[in-house]
C-alpha positions in Angstrom: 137.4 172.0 146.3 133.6 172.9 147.1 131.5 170.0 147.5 128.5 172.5 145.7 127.7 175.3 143.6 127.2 178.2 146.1 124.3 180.7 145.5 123.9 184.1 146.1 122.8 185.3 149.6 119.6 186.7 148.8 118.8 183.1 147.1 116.2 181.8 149.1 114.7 185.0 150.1 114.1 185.5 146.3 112.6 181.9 145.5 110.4 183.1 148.9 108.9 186.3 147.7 108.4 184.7 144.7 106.6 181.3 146.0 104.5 184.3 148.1 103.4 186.0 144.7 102.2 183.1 143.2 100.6 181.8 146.5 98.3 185.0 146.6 97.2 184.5 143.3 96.2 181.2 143.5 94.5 182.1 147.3 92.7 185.4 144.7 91.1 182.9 142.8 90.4 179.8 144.8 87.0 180.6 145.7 85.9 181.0 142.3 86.7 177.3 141.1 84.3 175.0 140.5 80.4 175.1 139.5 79.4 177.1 142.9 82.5 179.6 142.3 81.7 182.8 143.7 81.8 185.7 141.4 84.4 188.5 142.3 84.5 192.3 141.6 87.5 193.7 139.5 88.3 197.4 138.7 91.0 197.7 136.2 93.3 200.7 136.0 91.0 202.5 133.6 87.8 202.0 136.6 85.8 199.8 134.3 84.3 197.4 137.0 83.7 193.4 136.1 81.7 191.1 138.2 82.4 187.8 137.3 84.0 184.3 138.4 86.1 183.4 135.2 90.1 183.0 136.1 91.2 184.4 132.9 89.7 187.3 133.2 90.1 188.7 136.6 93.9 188.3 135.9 94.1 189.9 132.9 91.9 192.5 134.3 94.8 192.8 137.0 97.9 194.9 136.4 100.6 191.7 138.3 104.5 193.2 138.7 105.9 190.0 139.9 108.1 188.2 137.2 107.1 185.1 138.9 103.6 185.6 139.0 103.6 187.3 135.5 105.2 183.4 134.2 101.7 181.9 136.2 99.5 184.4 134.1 100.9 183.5 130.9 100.5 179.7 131.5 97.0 180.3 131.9 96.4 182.3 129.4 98.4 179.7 126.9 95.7 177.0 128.4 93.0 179.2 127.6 94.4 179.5 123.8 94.8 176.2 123.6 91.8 174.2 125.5 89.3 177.4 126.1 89.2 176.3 129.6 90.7 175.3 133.0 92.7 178.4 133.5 91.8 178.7 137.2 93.2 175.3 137.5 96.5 176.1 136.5 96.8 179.0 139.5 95.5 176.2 142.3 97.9 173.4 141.3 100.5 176.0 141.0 99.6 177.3 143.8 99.5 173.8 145.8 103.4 172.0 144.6 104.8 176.0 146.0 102.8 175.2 149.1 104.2 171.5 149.4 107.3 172.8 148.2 107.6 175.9 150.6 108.7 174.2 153.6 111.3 171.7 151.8 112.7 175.4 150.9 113.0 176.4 154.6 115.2 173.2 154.9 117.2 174.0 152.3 116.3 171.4 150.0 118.2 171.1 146.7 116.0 172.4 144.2 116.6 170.7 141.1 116.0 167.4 143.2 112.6 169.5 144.2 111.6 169.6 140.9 113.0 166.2 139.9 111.0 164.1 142.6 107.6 166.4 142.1 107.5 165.4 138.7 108.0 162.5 139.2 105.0 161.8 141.9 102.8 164.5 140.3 102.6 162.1 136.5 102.7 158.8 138.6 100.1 160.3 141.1 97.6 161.6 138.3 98.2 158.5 136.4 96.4 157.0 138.9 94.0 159.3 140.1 92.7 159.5 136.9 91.7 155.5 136.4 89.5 155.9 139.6 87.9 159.4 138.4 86.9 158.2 135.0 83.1 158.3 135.0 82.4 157.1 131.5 84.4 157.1 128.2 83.0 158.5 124.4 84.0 155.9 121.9 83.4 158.6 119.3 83.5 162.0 119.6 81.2 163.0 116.7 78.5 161.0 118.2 75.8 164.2 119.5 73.6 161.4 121.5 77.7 160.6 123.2 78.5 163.9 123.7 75.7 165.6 124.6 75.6 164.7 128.1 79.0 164.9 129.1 78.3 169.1 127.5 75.8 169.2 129.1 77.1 168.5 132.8 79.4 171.8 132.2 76.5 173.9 130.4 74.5 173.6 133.8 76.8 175.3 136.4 76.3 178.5 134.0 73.2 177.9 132.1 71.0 176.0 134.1 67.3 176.9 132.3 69.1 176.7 129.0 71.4 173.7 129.5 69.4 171.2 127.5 69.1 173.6 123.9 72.7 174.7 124.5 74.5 170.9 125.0 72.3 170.4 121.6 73.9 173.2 119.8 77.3 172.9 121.0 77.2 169.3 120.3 75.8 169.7 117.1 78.7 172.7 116.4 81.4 169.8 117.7 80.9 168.1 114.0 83.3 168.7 111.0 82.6 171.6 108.7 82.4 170.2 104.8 82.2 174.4 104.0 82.4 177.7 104.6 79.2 180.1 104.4 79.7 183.9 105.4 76.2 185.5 106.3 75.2 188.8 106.1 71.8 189.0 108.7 71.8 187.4 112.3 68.4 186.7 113.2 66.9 186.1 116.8 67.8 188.4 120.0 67.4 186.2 122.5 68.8 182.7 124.0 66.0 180.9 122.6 66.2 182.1 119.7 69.7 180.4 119.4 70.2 177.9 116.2 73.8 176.0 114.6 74.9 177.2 111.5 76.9 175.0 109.5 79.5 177.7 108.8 81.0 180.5 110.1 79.5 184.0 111.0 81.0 187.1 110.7 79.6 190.0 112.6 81.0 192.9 110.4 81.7 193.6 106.7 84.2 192.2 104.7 87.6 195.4 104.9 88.6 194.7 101.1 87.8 195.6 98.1 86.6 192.2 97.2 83.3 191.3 98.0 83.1 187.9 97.2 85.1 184.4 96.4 84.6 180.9 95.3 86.4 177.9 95.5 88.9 179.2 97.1 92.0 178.4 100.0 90.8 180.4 103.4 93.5 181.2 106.2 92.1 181.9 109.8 94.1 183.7 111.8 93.9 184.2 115.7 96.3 187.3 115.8 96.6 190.7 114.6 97.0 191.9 111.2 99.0 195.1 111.7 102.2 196.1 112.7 102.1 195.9 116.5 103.7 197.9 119.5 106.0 195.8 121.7 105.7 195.8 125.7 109.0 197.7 126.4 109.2 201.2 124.9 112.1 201.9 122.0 113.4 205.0 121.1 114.0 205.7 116.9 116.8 208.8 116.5 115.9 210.1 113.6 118.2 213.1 112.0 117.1 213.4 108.0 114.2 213.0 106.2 115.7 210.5 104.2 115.9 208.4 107.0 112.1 208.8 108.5 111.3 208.2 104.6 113.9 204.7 105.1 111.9 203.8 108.4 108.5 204.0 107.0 109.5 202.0 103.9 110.8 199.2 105.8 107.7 198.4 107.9 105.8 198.7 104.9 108.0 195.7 103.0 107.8 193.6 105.9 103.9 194.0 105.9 103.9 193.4 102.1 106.6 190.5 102.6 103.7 188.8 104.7 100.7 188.8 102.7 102.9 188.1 99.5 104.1 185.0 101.4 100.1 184.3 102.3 99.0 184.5 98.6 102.1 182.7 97.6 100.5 179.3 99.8 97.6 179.6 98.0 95.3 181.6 100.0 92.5 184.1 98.9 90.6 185.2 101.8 92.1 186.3 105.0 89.8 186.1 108.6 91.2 187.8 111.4 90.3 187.6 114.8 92.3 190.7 115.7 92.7 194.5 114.6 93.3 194.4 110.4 95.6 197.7 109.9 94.9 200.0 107.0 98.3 199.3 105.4 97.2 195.2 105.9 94.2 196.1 104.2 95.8 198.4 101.4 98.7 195.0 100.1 95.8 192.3 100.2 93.9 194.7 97.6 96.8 195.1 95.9 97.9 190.6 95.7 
């Protein structure tokens, strides 16, 4: 009996090319970490040219093939959903364990003892590092005379002329919301000119029919509102009428299914940060 579960002969050569993919990603955007990052030039498949030194965008400007580089890409752009930062970070530690770990490969290390031991080291290591890294601590967050300098110290690798009115603001913005104000003029044009509003701001008219609303629940949504495309292409086969008439009819119940279930919790108003489709539009007029 086999002492161990035998692999595939192209194995290794796979976890290889895949190590390499992620390797040149993290090597793309390794100069551009930190607040002395250099700024890079990206022309997307269209030809529309950025100049800039932000992670998260030069990849999604990039059109990446590689399965295993496509899983890096989506783990930085789930830490950019869910801190708004410290996306390139996620390519150059990435980018370091398949370094450390490439050799160990060559020697035919087991992998799920690879991955067991680097965990292991990588919390217990951090753990530490981080108790000898820790400059100062904010007792409370919602203090603006606490938190205004640690803002500020990330404000100036961008904004350096405008780093002490901007740590104010964002500071100031950091504080809980008791309501919600929609306005209808933005005033200024300029950086100075910037002020908090204890609200929200909306920079185009209101897609309903209603206008306005009091006292009422507000649901926020990140996403979408419309039926969307999926990555892969699908083919419908349609032979009658009847059955285009069927197809339509079902994606307009699922789109009424959702904002029947939204009105159901309680909600009035709807804010979308994404596209708002015209049938969307047409089943919150009608609830």
């Amino acid at each position: 009996m086999a002492m161990h579960i035998p692999k595939p002969p192209g194995f290794l050569s796979m976890l290889k090319e895949g190590a390499l993919a992620c390797l040149s990603i993290a090597k793309t955007t390794r100069s551009t970490y930190g607040p002395c990052g250099l700024n890079k030039i990206v022309i997307n498949h269209i030809g529309k040219q950025f100049i800039t030194n932000d992670a998260a965008t030069i990849l999604r400007e990039l059109e990446i093939a590689h399965p295993a580089a496509k899983i890096l890409v989506m783990a930085s752009q789930q830490q950019d959903q869910e801190a708004g930062d410290g996306t390139n970070i996620v390519f150059q530690l990435a980018g370091s364990f398949l370094e450390q770990a490439r050799d160990l490969l060559k020697m035919r290390a087991m992998i799920e003892l690879l991955k067991k031991h680097m965990k292991y080291l990588m919390v217990s290591s951090a753990l530490l590092i981080w108790i000898e890294l820790v400059v100062d601590e904010i007792a409370d967050v919602r203090n603006i005379s606490l938190v205004k300098p640690a803002i500020r110290s990330a404000i100036m690798s961008k904004q350096v002329d405008f780093a002490e009115m901007l740590s104010d603001l964002v500071s100031k913005a950091c504080s809980k919301l008791a309501s919600v104000f929609i306005y209808t003029l933005l005033q200024g044009s300029g950086v100075m000119s910037s002020q908090m509003i204890n609200g929200m701001v909306f920079k185009r008219d209101v897609e309903g029919d209603v206008k306005e609303a009091s006292n009422c629940k507000v649901v926020i949504y990140s996403c979408p509102l419309d039926s969307l495309q999926t990555e892969t292409k699908g083919t419908v086969l349609l032979h009658t009428a009847d059955e285009l008439t069927s197809f339509s009819k079902g994606e307009e119940a699922q789109i009424e299914k959702i904002i029947a279930s939204i009105r159901d919790a309680g909600a009035k108003v709807i804010v979308s940060g994404g596209k708002i489709g015209e049938l969307t539009i047409h089943y919150a007029n009608k609830f």
